[in-house]
C-alpha positions as semicolon CSV with decimal commas, in nm:
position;residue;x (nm);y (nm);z (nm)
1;X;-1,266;1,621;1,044
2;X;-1,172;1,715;0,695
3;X;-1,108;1,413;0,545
4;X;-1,477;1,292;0,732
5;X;-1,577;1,574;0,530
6;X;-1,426;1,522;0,223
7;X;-1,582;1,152;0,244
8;X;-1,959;1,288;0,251
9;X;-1,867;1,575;-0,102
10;X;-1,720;1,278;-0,246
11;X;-1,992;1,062;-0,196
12;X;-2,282;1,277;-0,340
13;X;-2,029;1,340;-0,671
14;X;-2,045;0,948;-0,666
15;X;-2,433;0,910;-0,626
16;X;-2,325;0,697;-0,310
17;X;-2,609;0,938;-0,068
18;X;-2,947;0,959;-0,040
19;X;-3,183;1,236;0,070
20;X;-3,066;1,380;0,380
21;X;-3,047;0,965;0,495
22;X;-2,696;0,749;0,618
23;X;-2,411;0,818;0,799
24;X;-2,051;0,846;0,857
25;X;-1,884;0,855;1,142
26;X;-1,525;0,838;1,273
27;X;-1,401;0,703;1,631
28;X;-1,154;1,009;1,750
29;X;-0,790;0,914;1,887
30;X;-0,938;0,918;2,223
31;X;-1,117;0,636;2,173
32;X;-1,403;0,828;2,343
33;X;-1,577;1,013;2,119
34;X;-1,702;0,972;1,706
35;X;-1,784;1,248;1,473
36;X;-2,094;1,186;1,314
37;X;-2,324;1,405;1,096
38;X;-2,559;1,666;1,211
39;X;-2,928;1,563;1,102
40;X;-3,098;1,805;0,847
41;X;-2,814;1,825;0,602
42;X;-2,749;1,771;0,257
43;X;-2,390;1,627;0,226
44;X;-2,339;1,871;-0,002
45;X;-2,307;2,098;0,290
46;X;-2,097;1,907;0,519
47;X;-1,802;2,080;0,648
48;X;-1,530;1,989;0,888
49;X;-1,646;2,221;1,143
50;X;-1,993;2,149;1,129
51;X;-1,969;1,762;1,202
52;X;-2,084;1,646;1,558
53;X;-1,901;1,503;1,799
54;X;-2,080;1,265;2,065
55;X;-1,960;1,022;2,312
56;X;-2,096;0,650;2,363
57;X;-2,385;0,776;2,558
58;X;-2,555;0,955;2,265
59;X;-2,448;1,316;2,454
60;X;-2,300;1,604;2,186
61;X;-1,999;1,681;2,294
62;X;-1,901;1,945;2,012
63;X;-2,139;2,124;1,732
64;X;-2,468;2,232;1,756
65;X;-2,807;2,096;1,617
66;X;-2,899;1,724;1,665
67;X;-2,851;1,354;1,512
68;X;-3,075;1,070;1,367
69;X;-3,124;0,807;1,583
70;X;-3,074;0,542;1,402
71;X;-2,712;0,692;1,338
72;X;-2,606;0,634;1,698
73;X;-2,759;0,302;1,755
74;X;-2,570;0,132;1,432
75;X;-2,239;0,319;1,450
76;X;-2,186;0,387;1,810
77;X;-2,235;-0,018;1,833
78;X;-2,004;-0,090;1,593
79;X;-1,748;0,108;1,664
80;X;-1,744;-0,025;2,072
81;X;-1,766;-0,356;1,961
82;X;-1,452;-0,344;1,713
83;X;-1,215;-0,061;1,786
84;X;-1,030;-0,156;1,438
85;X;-1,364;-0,008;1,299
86;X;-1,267;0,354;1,350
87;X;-1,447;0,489;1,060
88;X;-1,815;0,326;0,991
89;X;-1,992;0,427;0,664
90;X;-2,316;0,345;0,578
91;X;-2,487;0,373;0,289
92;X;-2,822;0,314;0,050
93;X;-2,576;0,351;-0,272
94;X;-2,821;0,185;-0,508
95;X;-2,606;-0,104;-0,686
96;X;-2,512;-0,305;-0,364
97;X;-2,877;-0,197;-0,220
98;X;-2,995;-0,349;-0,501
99;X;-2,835;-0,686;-0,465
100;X;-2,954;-0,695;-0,101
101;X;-3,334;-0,732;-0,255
102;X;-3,208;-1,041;-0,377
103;X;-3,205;-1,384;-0,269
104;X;-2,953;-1,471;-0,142
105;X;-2,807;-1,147;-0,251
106;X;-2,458;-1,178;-0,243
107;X;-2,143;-1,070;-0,453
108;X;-2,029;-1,306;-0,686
109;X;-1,660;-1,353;-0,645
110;X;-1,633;-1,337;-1,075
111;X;-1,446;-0,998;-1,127
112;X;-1,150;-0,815;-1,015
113;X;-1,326;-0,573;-0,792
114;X;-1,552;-0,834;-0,642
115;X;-1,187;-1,043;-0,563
116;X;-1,067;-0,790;-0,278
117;X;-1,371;-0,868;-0,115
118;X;-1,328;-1,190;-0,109
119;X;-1,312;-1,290;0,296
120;X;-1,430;-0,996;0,399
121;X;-1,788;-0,996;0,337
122;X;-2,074;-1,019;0,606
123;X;-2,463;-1,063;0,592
124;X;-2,715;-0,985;0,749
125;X;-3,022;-1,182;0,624
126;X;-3,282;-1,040;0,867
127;X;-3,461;-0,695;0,834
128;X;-3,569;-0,602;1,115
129;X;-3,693;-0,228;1,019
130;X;-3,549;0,087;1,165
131;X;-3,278;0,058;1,396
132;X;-3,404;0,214;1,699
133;X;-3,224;0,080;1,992
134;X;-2,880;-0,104;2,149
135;X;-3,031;-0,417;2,132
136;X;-3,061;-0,408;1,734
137;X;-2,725;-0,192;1,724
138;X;-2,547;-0,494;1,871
139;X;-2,701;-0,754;1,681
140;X;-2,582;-0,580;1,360
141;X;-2,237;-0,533;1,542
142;X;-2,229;-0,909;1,644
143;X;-2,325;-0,989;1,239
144;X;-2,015;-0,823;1,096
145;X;-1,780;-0,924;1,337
146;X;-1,416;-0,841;1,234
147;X;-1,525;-0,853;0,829
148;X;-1,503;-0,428;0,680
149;X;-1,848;-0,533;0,524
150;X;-2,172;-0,603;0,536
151;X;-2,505;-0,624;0,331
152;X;-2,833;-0,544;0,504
153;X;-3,117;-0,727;0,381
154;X;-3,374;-0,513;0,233
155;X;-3,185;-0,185;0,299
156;X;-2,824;-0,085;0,244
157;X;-2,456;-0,183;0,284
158;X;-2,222;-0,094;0,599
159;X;-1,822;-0,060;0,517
160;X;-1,537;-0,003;0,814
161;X;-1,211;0,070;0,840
162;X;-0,897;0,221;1,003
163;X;-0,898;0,527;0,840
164;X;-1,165;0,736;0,640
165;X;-0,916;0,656;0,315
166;X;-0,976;0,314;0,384
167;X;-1,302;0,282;0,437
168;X;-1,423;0,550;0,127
169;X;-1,157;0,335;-0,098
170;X;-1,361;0,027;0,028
171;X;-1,710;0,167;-0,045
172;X;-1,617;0,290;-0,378
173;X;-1,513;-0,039;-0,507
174;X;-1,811;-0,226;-0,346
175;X;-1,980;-0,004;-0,564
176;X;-1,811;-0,069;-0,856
177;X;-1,816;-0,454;-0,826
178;X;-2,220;-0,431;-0,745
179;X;-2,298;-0,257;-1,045
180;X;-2,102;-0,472;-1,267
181;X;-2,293;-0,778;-1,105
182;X;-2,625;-0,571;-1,184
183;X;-2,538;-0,519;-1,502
184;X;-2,428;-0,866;-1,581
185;X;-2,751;-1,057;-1,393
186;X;-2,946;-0,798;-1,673
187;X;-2,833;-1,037;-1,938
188;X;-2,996;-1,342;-1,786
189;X;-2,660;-1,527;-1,881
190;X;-2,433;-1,703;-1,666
191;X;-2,137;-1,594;-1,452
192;X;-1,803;-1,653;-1,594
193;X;-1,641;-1,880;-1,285
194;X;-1,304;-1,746;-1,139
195;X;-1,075;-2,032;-1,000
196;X;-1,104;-2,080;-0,602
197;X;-0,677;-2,026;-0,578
198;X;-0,722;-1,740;-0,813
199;X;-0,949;-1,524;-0,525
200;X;-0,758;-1,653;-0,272
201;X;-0,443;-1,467;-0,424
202;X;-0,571;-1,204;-0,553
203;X;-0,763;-1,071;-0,235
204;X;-0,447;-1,160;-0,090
205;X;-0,236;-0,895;-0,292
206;X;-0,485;-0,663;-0,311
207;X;-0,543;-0,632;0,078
208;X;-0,165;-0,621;0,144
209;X;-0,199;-0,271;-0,082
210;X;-0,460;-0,178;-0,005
211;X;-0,357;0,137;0,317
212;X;-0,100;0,260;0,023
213;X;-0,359;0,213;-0,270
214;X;-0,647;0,404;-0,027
215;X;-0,403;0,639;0,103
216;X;-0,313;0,775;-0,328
217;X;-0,685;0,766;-0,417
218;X;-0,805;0,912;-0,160
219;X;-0,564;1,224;-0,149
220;X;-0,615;1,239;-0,543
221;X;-1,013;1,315;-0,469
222;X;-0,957;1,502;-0,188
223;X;-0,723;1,760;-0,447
224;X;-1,051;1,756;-0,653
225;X;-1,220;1,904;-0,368
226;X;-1,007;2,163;-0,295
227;X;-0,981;2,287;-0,671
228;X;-1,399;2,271;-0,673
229;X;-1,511;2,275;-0,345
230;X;-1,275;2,403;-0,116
231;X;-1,542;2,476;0,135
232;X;-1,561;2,133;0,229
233;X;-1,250;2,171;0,507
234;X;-1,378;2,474;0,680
């Protein structure tokens, strides 16, 4: 619960929310029930003891108020369909949103933070509006498969992994790499190529790092937090 809600204060600092919009959520030990959100708040005023807790059939199992739907069909699908994917973020953060407007909209393995991405990418090339139901839940599930992303035509990006460290580490630096792409696609010039055996490697190291790596930077923001916000773990 507190590092859940450590992940939604980090993410407004970031600019990674939007509006009262997206989700996190987090698949419990049990394997039973995911901590999710409550609908209504900023994530500025996420705590630990205010997240939700809700089983598989939509029913809230701990907190009060309710959740948005389209919450429970995308992450409750996702995490059923790959129990690796204990924590599910998604997100509208506007520099990979923005490269989902594109066609064909994908990152460009030509940068460092772009490389540990490398194999681990999924899209989906079909909006299909609001997610409103299993059917569309699975579909997206089905799309991303075993990758720990995936771009959403036309709307946002969806990033899972073992742990909330994991998984905030990941969004971060999908972040990162889409705004450099952005920023480089302003100039109208050419992308400076990256040999094929180079990505292969480099993904390859940087994965193998990458629980220790998400582990440090996440418990460095998380001290951030409790020097500035310490309300967050309440």
């Amino acid at each position: 619960r507190v590092d859940l809600a450590a992940a939604f204060r980090l993410a407004v600092r970031m600019d990674l929310h939007e509006g009262v919009c997206n989700h996190f959520t987090l698949m419990l030990p049990d394997g039973k029930r995911f901590l999710l959100n409550r609908y209504g708040l900023h994530w500025s005023e996420v705590t630990a003891s205010n997240l939700l807790a809700l089983d598989a059939g939509g029913r809230i199992l701990e907190g009060e108020g309710e959740f948005e739907k389209t919450a429970f069909y995308i992450h409750s699908r996702i995490h059923l369909a790959n129990p690796k994917a204990a924590c599910v973020l998604h997100t509208h953060m506007p520099y990979a949103t923005a490269l989902t407007l594109l066609e064909p909209g994908r990152l460009v393995m030509v940068e460092q933070n772009a490389l540990r991405f490398a194999d681990d990418i999924a899209y989906d090339d079909t909006y299909n509006g609001l997610v409103v139901d299993n059917a569309e839940g699975d579909r997206l599930a089905r799309v991303l498969g075993s990758k720990r992303v995936m771009f959403l035509a036309n709307h946002g990006v969806i990033v899972v992994g073992p742990t909330v460290a994991e998984a905030f580490d990941l969004m971060y630096y999908l972040e990162r790499a889409c705004r450099l792409q952005v920023l480089a696609r302003s100039t109208g010039l050419p992308f400076r190529k990256v040999r094929p055996e180079v990505v292969r490697e480099t993904y390859r190291m940087i994965l193998a790092d990458t629980p220790k790596y998400a582990g440090a930077h996440f418990e460095a923001l998380k001290r951030i937090l409790e020097r500035e916000e310490p309300g967050y773990s309440r």
